[in-house]
PDB file of C-alpha atoms and ligand atoms in Angstrom:
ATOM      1  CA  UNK A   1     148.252  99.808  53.806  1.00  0.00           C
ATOM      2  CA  UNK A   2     146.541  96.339  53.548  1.00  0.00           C
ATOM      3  CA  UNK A   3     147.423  94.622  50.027  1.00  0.00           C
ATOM      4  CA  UNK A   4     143.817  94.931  48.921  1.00  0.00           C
ATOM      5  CA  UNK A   5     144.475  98.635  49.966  1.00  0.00           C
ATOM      6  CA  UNK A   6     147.410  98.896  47.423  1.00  0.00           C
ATOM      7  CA  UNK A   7     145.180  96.866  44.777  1.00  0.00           C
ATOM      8  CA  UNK A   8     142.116  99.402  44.706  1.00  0.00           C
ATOM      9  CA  UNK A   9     144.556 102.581  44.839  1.00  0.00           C
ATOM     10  CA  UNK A  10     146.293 100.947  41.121  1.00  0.00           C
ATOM     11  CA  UNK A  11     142.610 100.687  40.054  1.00  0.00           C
ATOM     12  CA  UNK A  12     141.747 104.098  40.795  1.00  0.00           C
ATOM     13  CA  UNK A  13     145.434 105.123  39.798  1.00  0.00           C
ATOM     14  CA  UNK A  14     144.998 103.510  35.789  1.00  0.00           C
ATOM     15  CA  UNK A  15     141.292 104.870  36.065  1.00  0.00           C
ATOM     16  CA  UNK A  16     142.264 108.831  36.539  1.00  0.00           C
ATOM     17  CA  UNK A  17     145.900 109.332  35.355  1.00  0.00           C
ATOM     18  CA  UNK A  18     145.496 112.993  37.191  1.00  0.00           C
ATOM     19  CA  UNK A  19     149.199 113.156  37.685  1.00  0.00           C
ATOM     20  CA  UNK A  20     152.100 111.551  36.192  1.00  0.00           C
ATOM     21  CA  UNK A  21     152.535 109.402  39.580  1.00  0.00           C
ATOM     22  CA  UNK A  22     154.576 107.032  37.674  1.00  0.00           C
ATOM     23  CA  UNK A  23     156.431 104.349  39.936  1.00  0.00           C
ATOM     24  CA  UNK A  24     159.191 105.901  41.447  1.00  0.00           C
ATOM     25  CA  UNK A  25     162.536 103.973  42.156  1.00  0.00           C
ATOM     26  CA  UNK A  26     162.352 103.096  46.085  1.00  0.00           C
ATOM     27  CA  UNK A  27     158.321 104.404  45.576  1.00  0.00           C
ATOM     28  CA  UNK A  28     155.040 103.408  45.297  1.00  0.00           C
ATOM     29  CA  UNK A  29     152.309 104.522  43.122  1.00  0.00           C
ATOM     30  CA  UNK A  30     149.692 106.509  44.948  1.00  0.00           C
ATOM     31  CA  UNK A  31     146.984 108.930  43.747  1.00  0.00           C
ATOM     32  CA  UNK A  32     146.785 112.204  44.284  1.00  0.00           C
ATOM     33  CA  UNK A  33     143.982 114.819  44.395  1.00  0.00           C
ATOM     34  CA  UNK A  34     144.038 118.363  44.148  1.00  0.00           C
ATOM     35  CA  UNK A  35     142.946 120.966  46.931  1.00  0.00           C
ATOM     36  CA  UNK A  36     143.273 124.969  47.542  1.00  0.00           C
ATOM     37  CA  UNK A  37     144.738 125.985  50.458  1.00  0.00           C
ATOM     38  CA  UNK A  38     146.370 128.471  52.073  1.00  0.00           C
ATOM     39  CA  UNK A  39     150.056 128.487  51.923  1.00  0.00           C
ATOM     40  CA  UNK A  40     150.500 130.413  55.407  1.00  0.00           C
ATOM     41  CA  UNK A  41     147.941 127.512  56.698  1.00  0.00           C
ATOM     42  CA  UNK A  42     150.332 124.610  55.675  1.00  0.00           C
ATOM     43  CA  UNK A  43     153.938 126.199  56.253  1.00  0.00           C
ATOM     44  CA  UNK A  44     152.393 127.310  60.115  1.00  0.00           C
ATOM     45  CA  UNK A  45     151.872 123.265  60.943  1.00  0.00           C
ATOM     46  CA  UNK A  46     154.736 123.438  63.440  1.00  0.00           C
ATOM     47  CA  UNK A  47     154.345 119.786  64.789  1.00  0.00           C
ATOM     48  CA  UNK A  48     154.684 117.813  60.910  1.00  0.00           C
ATOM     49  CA  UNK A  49     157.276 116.778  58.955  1.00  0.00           C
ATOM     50  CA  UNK A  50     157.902 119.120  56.220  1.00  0.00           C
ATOM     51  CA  UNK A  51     160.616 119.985  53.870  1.00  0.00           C
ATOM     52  CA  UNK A  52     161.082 122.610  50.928  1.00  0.00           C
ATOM     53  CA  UNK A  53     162.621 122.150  48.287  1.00  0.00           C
ATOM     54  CA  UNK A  54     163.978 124.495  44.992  1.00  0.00           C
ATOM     55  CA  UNK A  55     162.440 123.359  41.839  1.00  0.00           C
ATOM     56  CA  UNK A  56     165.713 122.572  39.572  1.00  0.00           C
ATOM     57  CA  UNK A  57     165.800 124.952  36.165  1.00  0.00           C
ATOM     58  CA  UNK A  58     164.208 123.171  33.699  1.00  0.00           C
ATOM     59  CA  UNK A  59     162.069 120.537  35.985  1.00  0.00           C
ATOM     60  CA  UNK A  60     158.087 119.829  35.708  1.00  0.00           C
ATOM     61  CA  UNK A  61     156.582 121.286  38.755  1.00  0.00           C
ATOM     62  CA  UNK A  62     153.967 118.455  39.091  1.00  0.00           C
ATOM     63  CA  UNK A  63     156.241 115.483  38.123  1.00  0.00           C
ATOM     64  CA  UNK A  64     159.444 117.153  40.511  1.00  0.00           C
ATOM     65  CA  UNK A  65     157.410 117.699  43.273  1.00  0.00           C
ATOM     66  CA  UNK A  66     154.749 114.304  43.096  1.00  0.00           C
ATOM     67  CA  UNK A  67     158.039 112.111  43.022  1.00  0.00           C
ATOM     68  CA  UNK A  68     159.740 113.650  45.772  1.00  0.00           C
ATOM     69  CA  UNK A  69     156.188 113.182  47.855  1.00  0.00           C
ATOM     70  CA  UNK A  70     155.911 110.033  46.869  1.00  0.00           C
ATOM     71  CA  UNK A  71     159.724 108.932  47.970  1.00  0.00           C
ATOM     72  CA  UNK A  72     158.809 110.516  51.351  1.00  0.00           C
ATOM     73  CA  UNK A  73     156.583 107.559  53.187  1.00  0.00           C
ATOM     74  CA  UNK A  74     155.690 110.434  55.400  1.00  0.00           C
ATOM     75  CA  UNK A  75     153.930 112.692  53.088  1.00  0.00           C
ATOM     76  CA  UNK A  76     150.504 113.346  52.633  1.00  0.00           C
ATOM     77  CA  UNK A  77     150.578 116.638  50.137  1.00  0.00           C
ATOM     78  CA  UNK A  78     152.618 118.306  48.483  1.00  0.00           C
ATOM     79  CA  UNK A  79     152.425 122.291  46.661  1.00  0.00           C
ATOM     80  CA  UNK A  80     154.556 123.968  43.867  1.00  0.00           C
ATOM     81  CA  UNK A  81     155.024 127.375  44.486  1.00  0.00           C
ATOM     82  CA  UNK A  82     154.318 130.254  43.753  1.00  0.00           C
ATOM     83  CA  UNK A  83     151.236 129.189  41.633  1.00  0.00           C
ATOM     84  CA  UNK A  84     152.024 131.233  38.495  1.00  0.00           C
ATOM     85  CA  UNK A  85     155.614 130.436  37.851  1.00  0.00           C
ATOM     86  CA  UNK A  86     156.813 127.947  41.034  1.00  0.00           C
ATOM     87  CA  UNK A  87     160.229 127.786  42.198  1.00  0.00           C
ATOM     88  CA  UNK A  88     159.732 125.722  45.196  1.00  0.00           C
ATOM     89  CA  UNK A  89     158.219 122.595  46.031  1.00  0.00           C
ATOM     90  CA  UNK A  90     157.007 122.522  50.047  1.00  0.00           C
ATOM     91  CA  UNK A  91     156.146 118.470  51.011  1.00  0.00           C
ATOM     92  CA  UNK A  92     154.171 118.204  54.229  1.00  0.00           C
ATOM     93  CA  UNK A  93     153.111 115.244  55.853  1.00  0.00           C
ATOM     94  CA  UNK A  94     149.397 117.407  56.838  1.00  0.00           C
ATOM     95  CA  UNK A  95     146.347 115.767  56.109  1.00  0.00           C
ATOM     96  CA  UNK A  96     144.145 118.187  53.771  1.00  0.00           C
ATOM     97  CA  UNK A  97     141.027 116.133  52.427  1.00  0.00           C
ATOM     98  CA  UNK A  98     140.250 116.615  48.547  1.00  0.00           C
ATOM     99  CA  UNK A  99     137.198 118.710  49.770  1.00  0.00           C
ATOM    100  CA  UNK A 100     138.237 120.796  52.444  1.00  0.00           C
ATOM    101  CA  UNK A 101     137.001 124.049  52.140  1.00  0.00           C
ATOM    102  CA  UNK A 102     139.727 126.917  52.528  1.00  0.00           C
ATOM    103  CA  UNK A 103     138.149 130.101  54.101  1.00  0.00           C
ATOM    104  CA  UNK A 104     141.632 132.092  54.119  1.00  0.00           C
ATOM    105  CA  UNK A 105     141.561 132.908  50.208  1.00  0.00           C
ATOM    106  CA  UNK A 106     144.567 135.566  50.330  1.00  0.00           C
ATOM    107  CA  UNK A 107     147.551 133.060  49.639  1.00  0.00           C
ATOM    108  CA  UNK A 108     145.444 130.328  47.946  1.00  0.00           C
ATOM    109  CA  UNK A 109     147.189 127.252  46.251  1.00  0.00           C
ATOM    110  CA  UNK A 110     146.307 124.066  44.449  1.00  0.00           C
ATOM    111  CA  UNK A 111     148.034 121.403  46.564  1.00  0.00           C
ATOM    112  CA  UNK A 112     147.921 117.832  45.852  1.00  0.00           C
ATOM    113  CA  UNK A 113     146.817 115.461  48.584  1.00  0.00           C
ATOM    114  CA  UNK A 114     147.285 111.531  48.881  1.00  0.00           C
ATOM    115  CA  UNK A 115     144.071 111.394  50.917  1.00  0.00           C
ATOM    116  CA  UNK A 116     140.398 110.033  49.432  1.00  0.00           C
ATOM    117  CA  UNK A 117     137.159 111.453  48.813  1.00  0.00           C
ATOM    118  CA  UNK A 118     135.546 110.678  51.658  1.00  0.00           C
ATOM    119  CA  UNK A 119     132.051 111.274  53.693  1.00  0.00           C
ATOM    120  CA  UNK A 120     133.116 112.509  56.911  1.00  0.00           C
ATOM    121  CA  UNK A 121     134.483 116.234  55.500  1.00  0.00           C
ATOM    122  CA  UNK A 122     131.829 118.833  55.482  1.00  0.00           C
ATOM    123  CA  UNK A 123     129.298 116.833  57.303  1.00  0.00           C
ATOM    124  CA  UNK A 124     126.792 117.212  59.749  1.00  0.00           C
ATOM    125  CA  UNK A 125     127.843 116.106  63.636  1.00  0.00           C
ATOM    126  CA  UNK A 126     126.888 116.205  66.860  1.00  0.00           C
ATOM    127  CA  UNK A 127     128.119 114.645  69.742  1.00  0.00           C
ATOM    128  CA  UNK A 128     129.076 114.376  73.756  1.00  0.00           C
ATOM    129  CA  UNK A 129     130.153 117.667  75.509  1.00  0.00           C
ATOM    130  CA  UNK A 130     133.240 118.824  74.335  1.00  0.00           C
ATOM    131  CA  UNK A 131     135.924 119.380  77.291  1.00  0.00           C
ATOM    132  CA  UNK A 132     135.127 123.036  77.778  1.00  0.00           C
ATOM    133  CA  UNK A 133     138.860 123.946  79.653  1.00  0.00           C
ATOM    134  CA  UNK A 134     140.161 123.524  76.255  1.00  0.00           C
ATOM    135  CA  UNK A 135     137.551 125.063  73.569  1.00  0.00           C
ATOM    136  CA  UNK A 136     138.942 125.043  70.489  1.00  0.00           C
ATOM    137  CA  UNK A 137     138.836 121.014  70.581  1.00  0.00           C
ATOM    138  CA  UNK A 138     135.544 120.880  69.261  1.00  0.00           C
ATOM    139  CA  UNK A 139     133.427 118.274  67.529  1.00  0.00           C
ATOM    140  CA  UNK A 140     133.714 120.514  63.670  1.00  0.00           C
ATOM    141  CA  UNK A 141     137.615 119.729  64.411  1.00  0.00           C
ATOM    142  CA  UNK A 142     136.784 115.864  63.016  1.00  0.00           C
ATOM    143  CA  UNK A 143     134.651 117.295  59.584  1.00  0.00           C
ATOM    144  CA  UNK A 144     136.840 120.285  58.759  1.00  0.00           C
ATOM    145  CA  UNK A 145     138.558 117.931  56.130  1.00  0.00           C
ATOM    146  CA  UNK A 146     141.927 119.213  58.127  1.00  0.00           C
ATOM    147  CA  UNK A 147     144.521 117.643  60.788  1.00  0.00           C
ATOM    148  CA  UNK A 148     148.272 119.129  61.413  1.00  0.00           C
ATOM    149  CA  UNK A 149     148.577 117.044  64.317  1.00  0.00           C
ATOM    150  CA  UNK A 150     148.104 119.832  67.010  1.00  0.00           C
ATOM    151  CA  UNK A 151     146.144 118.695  69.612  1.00  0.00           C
ATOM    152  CA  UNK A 152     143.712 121.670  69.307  1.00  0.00           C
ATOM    153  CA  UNK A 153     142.801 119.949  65.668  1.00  0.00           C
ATOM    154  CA  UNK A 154     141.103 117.277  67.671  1.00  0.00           C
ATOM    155  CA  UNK A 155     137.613 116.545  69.052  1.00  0.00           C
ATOM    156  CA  UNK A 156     138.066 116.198  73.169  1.00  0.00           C
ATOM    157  CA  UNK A 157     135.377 115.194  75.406  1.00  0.00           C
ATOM    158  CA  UNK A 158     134.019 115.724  79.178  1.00  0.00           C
ATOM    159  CA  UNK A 159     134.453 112.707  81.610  1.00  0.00           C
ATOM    160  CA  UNK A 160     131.341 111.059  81.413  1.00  0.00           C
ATOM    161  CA  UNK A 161     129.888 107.760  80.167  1.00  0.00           C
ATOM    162  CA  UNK A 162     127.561 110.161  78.206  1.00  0.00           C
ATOM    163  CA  UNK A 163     129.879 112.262  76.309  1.00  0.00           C
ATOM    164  CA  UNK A 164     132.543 109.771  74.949  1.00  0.00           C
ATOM    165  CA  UNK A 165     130.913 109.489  71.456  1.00  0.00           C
ATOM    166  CA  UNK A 166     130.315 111.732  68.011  1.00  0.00           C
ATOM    167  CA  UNK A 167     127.733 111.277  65.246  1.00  0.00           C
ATOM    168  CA  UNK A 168     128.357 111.950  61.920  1.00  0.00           C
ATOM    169  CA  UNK A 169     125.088 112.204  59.485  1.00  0.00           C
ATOM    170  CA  UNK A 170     125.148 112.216  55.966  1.00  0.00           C
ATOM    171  CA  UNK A 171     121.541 113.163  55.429  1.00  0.00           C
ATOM    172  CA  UNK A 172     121.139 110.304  54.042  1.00  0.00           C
ATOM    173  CA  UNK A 173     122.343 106.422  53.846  1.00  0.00           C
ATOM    174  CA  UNK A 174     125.985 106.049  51.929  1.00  0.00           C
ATOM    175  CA  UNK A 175     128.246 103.104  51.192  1.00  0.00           C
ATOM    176  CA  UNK A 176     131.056 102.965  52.385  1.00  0.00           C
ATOM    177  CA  UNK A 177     133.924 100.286  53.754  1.00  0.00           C
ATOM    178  CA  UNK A 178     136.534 102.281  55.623  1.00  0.00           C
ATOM    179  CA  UNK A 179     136.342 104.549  58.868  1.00  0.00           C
ATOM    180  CA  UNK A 180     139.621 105.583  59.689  1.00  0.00           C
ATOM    181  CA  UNK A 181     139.952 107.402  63.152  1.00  0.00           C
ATOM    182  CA  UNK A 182     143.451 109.197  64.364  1.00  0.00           C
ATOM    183  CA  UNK A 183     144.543 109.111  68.133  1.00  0.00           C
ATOM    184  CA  UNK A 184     146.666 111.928  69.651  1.00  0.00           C
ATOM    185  CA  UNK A 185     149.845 112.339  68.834  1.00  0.00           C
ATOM    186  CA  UNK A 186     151.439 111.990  72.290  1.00  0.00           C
ATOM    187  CA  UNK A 187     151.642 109.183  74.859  1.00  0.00           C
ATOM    188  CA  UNK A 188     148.515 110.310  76.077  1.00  0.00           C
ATOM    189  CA  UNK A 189     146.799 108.654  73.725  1.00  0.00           C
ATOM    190  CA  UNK A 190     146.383 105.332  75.981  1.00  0.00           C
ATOM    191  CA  UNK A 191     144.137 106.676  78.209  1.00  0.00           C
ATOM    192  CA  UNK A 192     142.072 108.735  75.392  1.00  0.00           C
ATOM    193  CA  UNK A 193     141.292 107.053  72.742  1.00  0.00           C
ATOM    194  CA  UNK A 194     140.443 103.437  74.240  1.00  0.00           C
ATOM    195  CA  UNK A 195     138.361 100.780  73.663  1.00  0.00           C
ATOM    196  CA  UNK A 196     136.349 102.673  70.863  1.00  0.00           C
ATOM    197  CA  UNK A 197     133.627 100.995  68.647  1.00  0.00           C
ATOM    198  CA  UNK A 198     132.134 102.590  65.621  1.00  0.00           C
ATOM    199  CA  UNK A 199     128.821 101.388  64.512  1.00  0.00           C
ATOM    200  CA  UNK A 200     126.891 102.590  61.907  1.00  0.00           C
ATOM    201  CA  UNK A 201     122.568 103.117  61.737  1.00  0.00           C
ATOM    202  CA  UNK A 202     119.865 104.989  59.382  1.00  0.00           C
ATOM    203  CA  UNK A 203     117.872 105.627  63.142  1.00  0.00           C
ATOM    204  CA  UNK A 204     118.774 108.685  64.894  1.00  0.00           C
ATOM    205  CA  UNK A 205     119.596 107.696  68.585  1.00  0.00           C
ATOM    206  CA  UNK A 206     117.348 109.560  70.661  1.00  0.00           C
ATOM    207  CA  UNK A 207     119.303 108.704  73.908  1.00  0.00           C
ATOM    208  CA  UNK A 208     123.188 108.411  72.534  1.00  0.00           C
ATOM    209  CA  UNK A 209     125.442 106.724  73.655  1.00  0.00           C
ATOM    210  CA  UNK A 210     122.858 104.289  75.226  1.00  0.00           C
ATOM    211  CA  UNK A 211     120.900 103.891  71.836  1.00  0.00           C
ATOM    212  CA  UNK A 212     124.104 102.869  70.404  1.00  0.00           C
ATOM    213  CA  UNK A 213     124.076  99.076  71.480  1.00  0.00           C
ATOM    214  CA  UNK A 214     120.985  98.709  68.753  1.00  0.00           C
ATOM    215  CA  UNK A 215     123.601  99.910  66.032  1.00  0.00           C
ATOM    216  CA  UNK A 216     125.179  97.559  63.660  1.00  0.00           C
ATOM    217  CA  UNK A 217     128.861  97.512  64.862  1.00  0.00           C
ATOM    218  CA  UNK A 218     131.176  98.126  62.163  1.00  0.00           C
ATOM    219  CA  UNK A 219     134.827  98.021  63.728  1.00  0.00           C
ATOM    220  CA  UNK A 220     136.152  98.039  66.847  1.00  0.00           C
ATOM    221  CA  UNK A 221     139.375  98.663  68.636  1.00  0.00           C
ATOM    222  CA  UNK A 222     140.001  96.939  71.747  1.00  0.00           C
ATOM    223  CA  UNK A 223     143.205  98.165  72.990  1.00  0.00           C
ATOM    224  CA  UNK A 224     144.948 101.060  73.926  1.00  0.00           C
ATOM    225  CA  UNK A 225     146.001 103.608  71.119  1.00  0.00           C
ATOM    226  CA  UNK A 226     149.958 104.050  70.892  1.00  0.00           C
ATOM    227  CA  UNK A 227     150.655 107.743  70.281  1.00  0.00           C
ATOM    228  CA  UNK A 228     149.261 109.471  66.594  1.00  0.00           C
ATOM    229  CA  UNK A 229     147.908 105.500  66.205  1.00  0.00           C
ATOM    230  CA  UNK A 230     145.758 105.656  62.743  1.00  0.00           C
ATOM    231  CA  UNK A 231     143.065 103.178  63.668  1.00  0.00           C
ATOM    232  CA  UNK A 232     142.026 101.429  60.405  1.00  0.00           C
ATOM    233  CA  UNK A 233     138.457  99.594  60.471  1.00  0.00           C
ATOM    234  CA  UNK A 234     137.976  97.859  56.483  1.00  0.00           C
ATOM    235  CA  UNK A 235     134.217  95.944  56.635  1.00  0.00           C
ATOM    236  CA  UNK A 236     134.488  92.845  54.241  1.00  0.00           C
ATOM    237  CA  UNK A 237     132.014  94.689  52.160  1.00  0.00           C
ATOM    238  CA  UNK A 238     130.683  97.890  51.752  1.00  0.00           C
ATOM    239  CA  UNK A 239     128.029  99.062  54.281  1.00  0.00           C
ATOM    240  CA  UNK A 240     125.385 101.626  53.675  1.00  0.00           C
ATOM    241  CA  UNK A 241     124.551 104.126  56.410  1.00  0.00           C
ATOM    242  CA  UNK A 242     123.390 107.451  57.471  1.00  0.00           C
ATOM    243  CA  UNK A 243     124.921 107.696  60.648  1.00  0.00           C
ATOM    244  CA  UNK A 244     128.013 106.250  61.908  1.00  0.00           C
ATOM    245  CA  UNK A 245     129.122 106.811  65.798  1.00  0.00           C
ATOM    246  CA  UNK A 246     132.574 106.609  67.357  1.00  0.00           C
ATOM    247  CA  UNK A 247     132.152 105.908  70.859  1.00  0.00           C
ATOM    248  CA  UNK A 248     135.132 105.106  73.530  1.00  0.00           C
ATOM    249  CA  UNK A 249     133.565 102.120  75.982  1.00  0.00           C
ATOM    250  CA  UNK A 250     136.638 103.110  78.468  1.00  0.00           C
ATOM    251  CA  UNK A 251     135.108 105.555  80.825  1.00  0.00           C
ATOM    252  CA  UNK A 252     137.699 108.733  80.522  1.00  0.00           C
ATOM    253  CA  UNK A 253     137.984 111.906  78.617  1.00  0.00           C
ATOM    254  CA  UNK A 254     137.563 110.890  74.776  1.00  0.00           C
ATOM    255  CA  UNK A 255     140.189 112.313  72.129  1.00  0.00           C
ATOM    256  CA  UNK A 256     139.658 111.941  68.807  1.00  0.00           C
ATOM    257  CA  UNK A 257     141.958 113.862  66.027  1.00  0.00           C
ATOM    258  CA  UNK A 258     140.919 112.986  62.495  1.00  0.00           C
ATOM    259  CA  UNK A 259     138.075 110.992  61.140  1.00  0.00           C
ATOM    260  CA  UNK A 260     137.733 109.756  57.416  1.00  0.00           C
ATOM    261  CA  UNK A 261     134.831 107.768  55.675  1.00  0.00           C
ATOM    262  CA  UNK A 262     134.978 106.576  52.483  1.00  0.00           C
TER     263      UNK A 262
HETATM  264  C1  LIG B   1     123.769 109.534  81.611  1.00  0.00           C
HETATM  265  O1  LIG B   1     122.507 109.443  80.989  1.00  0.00           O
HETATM  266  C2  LIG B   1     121.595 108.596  81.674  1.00  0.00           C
HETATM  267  C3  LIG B   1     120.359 108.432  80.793  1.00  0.00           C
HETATM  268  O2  LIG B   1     119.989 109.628  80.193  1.00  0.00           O
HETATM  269  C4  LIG B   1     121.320 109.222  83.029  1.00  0.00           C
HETATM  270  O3  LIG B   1     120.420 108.410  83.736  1.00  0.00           O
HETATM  271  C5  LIG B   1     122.633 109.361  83.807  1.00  0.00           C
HETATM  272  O4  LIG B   1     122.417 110.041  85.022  1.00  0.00           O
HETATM  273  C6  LIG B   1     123.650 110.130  82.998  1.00  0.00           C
HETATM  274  N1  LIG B   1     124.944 110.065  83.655  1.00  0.00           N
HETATM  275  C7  LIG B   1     125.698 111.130  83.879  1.00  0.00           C
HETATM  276  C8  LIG B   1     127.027 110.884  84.539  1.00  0.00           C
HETATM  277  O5  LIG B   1     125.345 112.253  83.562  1.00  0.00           O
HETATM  278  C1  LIG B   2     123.327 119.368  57.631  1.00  0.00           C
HETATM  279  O1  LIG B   2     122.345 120.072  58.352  1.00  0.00           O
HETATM  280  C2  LIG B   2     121.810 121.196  57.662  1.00  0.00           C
HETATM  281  C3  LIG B   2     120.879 121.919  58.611  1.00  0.00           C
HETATM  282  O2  LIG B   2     120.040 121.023  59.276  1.00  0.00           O
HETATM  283  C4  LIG B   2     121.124 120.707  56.388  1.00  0.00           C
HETATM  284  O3  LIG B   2     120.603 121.796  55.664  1.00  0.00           O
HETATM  285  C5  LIG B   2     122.141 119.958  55.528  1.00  0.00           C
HETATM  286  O4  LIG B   2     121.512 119.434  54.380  1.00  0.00           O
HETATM  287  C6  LIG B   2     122.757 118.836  56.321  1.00  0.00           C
HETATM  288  N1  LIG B   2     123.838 118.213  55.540  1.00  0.00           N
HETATM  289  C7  LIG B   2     123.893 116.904  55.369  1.00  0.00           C
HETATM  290  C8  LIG B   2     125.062 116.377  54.594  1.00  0.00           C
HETATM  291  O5  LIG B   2     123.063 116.131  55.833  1.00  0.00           O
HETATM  292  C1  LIG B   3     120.167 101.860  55.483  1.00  0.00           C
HETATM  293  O1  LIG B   3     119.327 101.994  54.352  1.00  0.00           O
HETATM  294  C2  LIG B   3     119.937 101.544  53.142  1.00  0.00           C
HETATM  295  C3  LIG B   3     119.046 101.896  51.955  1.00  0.00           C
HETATM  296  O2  LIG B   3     117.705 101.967  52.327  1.00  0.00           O
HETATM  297  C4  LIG B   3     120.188 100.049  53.246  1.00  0.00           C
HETATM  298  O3  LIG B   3     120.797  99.576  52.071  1.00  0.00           O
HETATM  299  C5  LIG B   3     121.148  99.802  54.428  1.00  0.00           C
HETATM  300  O4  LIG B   3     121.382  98.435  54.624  1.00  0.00           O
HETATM  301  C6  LIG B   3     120.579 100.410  55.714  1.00  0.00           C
HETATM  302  N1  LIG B   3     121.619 100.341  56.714  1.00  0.00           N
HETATM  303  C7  LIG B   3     121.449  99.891  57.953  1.00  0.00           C
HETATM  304  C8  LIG B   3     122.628  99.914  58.854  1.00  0.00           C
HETATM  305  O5  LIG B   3     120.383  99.502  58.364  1.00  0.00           O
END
């Protein structure tokens, strides 16, 4: 994380006070949002890091388990458990935005999640043919507010200048100064997610990915991802938009794996 990264987390951190996240010997202070999910949903993530942990007699759930998240670099959310009285602490290093929506209410749980609010969970998208030899990699994978790092979790296109590209529309124009994009988590990752530029517009493109060029370009990567690469784009300032594109220049099948906006 950048320094000015580290700077506006404190702000929000002294802002909210949702958890004791106090500094941690060997950690770092980091904010952390609540989410329901399902407990079967996280503990079946077979490719993450993940650890449980029993809750020693007498500890605070939320300060026990936030610390030992937060002395993990690798973690990303963290659940006491069972809800009403826990015993265990499960830390996971799945991404689960603050509003993903959980359909699988049986084993429900409030989780806490390192992740921001952001724009791209729960919005509208459309975008090039998805590669239909695998279909569950489809373009809702990237707004379902939820990545476990299996590769069916990502968006994967056909092999085609005009499918190498997703939309996301927000109805309207937002602000906004991050787009974070995840590449695959294997060595693959080279060939699919490759020279990639996001812009961002408030004009539907009629014609994508042609239409593109007359967006505003708000990142770019150049280069070729290294495996489960997290692509960070940060504008100088904040830029307002109701569309924002990700579209891969390199002509090859497109993989995408997690998006977030904020
Ligand atoms: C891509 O779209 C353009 C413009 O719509 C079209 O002329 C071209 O044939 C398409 N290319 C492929 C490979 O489908
Ligand atoms: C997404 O599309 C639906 C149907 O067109 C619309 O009702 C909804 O408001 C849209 N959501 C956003 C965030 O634009
Ligand atoms: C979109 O519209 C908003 C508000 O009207 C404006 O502030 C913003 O600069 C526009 N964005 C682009 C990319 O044109």
């Amino acid at each position: 994380m950048s320094q000015d990264g580290v700077q506006w987390c404190r702000v929000w951190v002294t802002m909210l006070l949702l958890l004791p996240s106090a500094p941690v010997e060997g950690g770092e202070l980091r904010l952390m949002r609540s989410v329901l999910i399902s407990l079967q949903r996280v503990q079946a993530a077979s490719k993450t890091e993940q650890e449980i942990l029993d809750l020693p007699p007498g500890a605070r759930p939320a300060l026990y388990c936030s610390n030992k998240c937060t002395l993990r670099d690798w973690c990303q959310l963290w659940c006491a458990y069972p809800s009403n009285t826990p015993t265990h602490c499960l830390v996971s290093n799945i991404i689960v935005m603050p509003t993903y929506q959980e359909t699988n209410m049986g084993d429900v749980l409030t989780c806490h999640t390192t992740r921001p609010k952001d724009l791209a969970t729960n919005t509208n998208i459309t975008a090039g043919k998805h590669y239909v030899p695998n279909p569950l990699r489809v373009k809702e994978n990237l707004v379902d507010g939820f990545y476990n790092y299996d590769l069916n979790q990502c968006f994967y296109t056909e092999w085609s200048d005009n499918d190498t590209w997703f939309t996301l529309d927000f109805g309207q124009p937002k602000c906004f100064q991050h787009v974070i994009l995840y590449a695959q988590v294997n060595r693959n990752a080279k060939k699919h997610f490759n020279n990639v530029q996001v812009r961002v517009s408030n004009v539907t493109a009629v014609t994508p990915p042609e239409d593109f060029a007359a967006y505003d370009l708000f990142g770019e990567f150049p280069g070729e991802a290294s495996p489960g690469q997290v692509v960070e784009m940060k504008s100088p300032k904040p830029m307002c938009a109701r569309f924002v594109t990700g579209h891969m220049l390199h002509i090859y099948l497109f993989q995408v794996c997690h998006i977030e906006v904020f």
